[in-house]
Amino acid sequence: MATGPGSRLPGWLRSRRVRNLLRLLVLAAFGAVLLVVLARRWHEVRPLLHQLSVAGVTLAALAVFSGISATFLCWRAVLTDLGSPLPLGGGMRVFFLGQLGKYLPGSLWPLLAQMELGRDYKVPRRSSGAAVAIFLLLILGTGLLVAAIALPLLGGDALRRYWWVLLVLPVAAVLLWPPVLNRLLGLALRLARREPMPNPLSLPGVLRAVGWGLVSWLLYGIHVWVLARMLGVAGVGILPRSIGAFAAAWCVGFLVVIAPAGGGAREAALIVLLGTGVGAARATVIAVVSRLLFTVGDLGWGGAVALTVRRRNPTPEPEQESVG
């Protein structure tokens, strides 16, 4: 009889279908809560929607698209440092098409998709898997760093509710130190009976990836700031608060791993973190529009890459048999 940790769980809970169903139920619960909040404040939210201009929303969308591209460059820097450099077009295909998997129930789809897509460019599966894990750790670590700096600016309520997020920061910092990270990677590969990485991580390579991660948080904060400005929020400290609030909210959504793509959890946290400074109604509008922009951004990048690949590799016409 198996005695591992998983064997202690009921059989129905060990089923992948049941776990995916639970994740969808949690996502639906978060969505229901957001709808209730939106319904209760509809008399305040509705007039604010008229303040959103096409030009402003477009500018916010450009900031989101640029931020997503910065995360791609962060991932590409990690993969290059591990010894598997990719051309820009090939890297975009692997990353952006693989990222679409995060909208599916289950947390392994982006990893599996990038491992398979990377094979077309002779990237070892262990390198693809390690790059995704390190990339996510880098994004989380830089997000926690930004949140730690800005959280005191977001008011006592934000610090009281989400102080626990700061506890993850020192752990992430230690794990991202190249000597520690290389040892952990080596141990994981030995346990999995896989060959070592082609190249160990270097400090310059990690710093380049960290730099792109910080750029992505700046751009994501700008999109929140643009939306806040359209809703009539002004002040010198709005931009740093927007950057910190979104970074902290994203980290909360990421750590609540049961919700696909942080759905619901990120928006709820963003409403709380921004509510003190901009008001609950404005924060609700910003959170909902932000989620829409990110969904459009992910689908837009994925669609653009898929269309580009299809045009460059058209389906060959069937060869005609020669007569004679």
mmCIF file of N, CA and C in Angstrom, residues 30 140 144 161-162 164-165 245-257 262 265-270 273:
data_model
loop_
_atom_site.group_PDB
_atom_site.id
_atom_site.type_symbol
_atom_site.label_atom_id
_atom_site.label_comp_id
_atom_site.label_asym_id
_atom_site.label_seq_id
_atom_site.Cartn_x
_atom_site.Cartn_y
_atom_site.Cartn_z
ATOM 1 N N PHE A 30 -14.546 34.146 -6.760
ATOM 2 C CA PHE A 30 -13.916 35.466 -6.813
ATOM 3 C C PHE A 30 -14.669 36.381 -7.786
ATOM 4 N N LEU A 140 8.101 37.276 -9.380
ATOM 5 C CA LEU A 140 7.556 37.358 -8.020
ATOM 6 C C LEU A 140 8.496 38.119 -7.107
ATOM 7 N N LEU A 144 7.618 41.584 -5.298
ATOM 8 C CA LEU A 144 7.627 41.724 -3.832
ATOM 9 C C LEU A 144 8.527 42.868 -3.394
ATOM 10 N N ARG A 161 -3.606 44.262 5.995
ATOM 11 C CA ARG A 161 -4.186 43.097 5.316
ATOM 12 C C ARG A 161 -3.140 42.240 4.633
ATOM 13 N N TYR A 162 -2.115 42.870 4.064
ATOM 14 C CA TYR A 162 -1.191 42.141 3.210
ATOM 15 C C TYR A 162 0.252 42.160 3.717
ATOM 16 N N TRP A 164 1.682 39.870 5.205
ATOM 17 C CA TRP A 164 2.253 38.535 5.031
ATOM 18 C C TRP A 164 2.970 38.391 3.697
ATOM 19 N N VAL A 165 2.602 39.233 2.710
ATOM 20 C CA VAL A 165 3.275 39.172 1.417
ATOM 21 C C VAL A 165 4.755 39.497 1.569
ATOM 22 N N ALA A 245 0.893 49.327 -5.787
ATOM 23 C CA ALA A 245 -0.384 48.639 -5.592
ATOM 24 C C ALA A 245 -0.554 47.497 -6.585
ATOM 25 N N PHE A 246 -0.207 47.745 -7.842
ATOM 26 C CA PHE A 246 -0.381 46.674 -8.825
ATOM 27 C C PHE A 246 0.601 45.540 -8.562
ATOM 28 N N ALA A 247 1.851 45.872 -8.221
ATOM 29 C CA ALA A 247 2.835 44.821 -7.944
ATOM 30 C C ALA A 247 2.380 43.958 -6.771
ATOM 31 N N ALA A 248 1.909 44.601 -5.701
ATOM 32 C CA ALA A 248 1.441 43.841 -4.536
ATOM 33 C C ALA A 248 0.221 42.997 -4.883
ATOM 34 N N ALA A 249 -0.713 43.560 -5.647
ATOM 35 C CA ALA A 249 -1.924 42.823 -6.024
ATOM 36 C C ALA A 249 -1.584 41.633 -6.910
ATOM 37 N N TRP A 250 -0.637 41.812 -7.837
ATOM 38 C CA TRP A 250 -0.232 40.703 -8.707
ATOM 39 C C TRP A 250 0.379 39.579 -7.867
ATOM 40 N N CYS A 251 1.215 39.944 -6.905
ATOM 41 C CA CYS A 251 1.846 38.931 -6.052
ATOM 42 C C CYS A 251 0.799 38.170 -5.237
ATOM 43 N N VAL A 252 -0.210 38.878 -4.747
ATOM 44 C CA VAL A 252 -1.290 38.203 -4.028
ATOM 45 C C VAL A 252 -1.990 37.219 -4.957
ATOM 46 N N GLY A 253 -2.299 37.650 -6.185
ATOM 47 C CA GLY A 253 -2.944 36.760 -7.147
ATOM 48 C C GLY A 253 -2.082 35.570 -7.498
ATOM 49 N N PHE A 254 -0.771 35.787 -7.588
ATOM 50 C CA PHE A 254 0.139 34.687 -7.911
ATOM 51 C C PHE A 254 0.216 33.685 -6.767
ATOM 52 N N LEU A 255 0.272 34.182 -5.539
ATOM 53 C CA LEU A 255 0.401 33.293 -4.384
ATOM 54 C C LEU A 255 -0.892 32.533 -4.105
ATOM 55 N N VAL A 256 -2.035 33.094 -4.526
ATOM 56 C CA VAL A 256 -3.294 32.355 -4.431
ATOM 57 C C VAL A 256 -3.371 31.472 -5.678
ATOM 58 N N VAL A 257 -2.577 30.399 -5.672
ATOM 59 C CA VAL A 257 -2.325 29.630 -6.882
ATOM 60 C C VAL A 257 -3.551 28.883 -7.376
ATOM 61 N N GLY A 262 -4.420 34.171 -11.503
ATOM 62 C CA GLY A 262 -4.701 35.096 -10.402
ATOM 63 C C GLY A 262 -6.059 35.736 -10.492
ATOM 64 N N ALA A 265 -8.554 37.166 -7.382
ATOM 65 C CA ALA A 265 -7.726 37.502 -6.219
ATOM 66 C C ALA A 265 -6.945 38.787 -6.469
ATOM 67 N N ARG A 266 -6.404 38.930 -7.670
ATOM 68 C CA ARG A 266 -5.645 40.145 -7.984
ATOM 69 C C ARG A 266 -6.543 41.366 -7.979
ATOM 70 N N GLU A 267 -7.732 41.232 -8.557
ATOM 71 C CA GLU A 267 -8.630 42.382 -8.600
ATOM 72 C C GLU A 267 -9.100 42.781 -7.203
ATOM 73 N N ALA A 268 -9.419 41.787 -6.378
ATOM 74 C CA ALA A 268 -9.855 42.089 -5.015
ATOM 75 C C ALA A 268 -8.762 42.810 -4.238
ATOM 76 N N ALA A 269 -7.515 42.341 -4.390
ATOM 77 C CA ALA A 269 -6.401 42.987 -3.695
ATOM 78 C C ALA A 269 -6.167 44.402 -4.229
ATOM 79 N N LEU A 270 -6.295 44.582 -5.542
ATOM 80 C CA LEU A 270 -6.059 45.902 -6.134
ATOM 81 C C LEU A 270 -7.100 46.902 -5.650
ATOM 82 N N LEU A 273 -6.011 47.828 -2.109
ATOM 83 C CA LEU A 273 -4.757 48.579 -2.060
ATOM 84 C C LEU A 273 -4.904 49.986 -2.625
#
